[in-house]
Amino acid sequence: MVTKIPIQKLSIEGEGFHLMIKGKINGKKANILIDTGASRTVFDSEQFKNFIPEDHDEFEENEKLSTGLGTNSLASHATIIDKLQFGNLIIKNYTAVVLDMKHINQSYTKLNFPVIDGVLGGDLLSKYKAVIYYKEKILKLYY
């Protein structure tokens, strides 16, 4: 099976751009960047609070530091997302990495872009054989 997800192209610095899709975290709409260079799918620690119950305290500190996203290293946490959805693809009990992406959202605010809830990275892009169609502005995931 395949799902087709519309891509929004966010123009940055002249000819540069970021690709954003809509997804759902525990049934709530989320803005997700596509990052083919990211090894893992990650979520912003501050925004993540909007997708979990207030009494949720099941964050485990990752022993490894995360690198990338314009920084040297970041402390990260792991938690389980009950239901992660991209188009018709539903991923249950996904072990998510949560880290501070404040610097990205501050930059996006200055550019009048939507707040980013997470980044779709190589783990899921690879697992679901992602294909990005730039002309049609579509992401296809196969499951």
PDB file of N, CA and C in Angstrom, residues 8 22 84 116 125:
ATOM      1  N   GLN A   8       4.460  20.988   1.607  1.00  0.00           N
ATOM      2  CA  GLN A   8       4.502  22.452   1.528  1.00  0.00           C
ATOM      3  C   GLN A   8       5.971  22.851   1.446  1.00  0.00           C
ATOM      4  N   LYS A  22       2.055  17.639   6.843  1.00  0.00           N
ATOM      5  CA  LYS A  22       1.157  17.545   7.985  1.00  0.00           C
ATOM      6  C   LYS A  22       1.101  16.094   8.418  1.00  0.00           C
ATOM      7  N   LEU A  84       1.218   7.563  15.641  1.00  0.00           N
ATOM      8  CA  LEU A  84       1.849   8.535  14.760  1.00  0.00           C
ATOM      9  C   LEU A  84       1.297   8.285  13.363  1.00  0.00           C
ATOM     10  N   ILE A 116       7.227  24.212  14.147  1.00  0.00           N
ATOM     11  CA  ILE A 116       7.533  22.835  13.772  1.00  0.00           C
ATOM     12  C   ILE A 116       7.415  21.936  15.004  1.00  0.00           C
ATOM     13  N   LEU A 125      11.827   7.366   6.912  1.00  0.00           N
ATOM     14  CA  LEU A 125      11.908   7.544   5.456  1.00  0.00           C
ATOM     15  C   LEU A 125      12.408   6.266   4.793  1.00  0.00           C
TER      16      LEU A 125
END
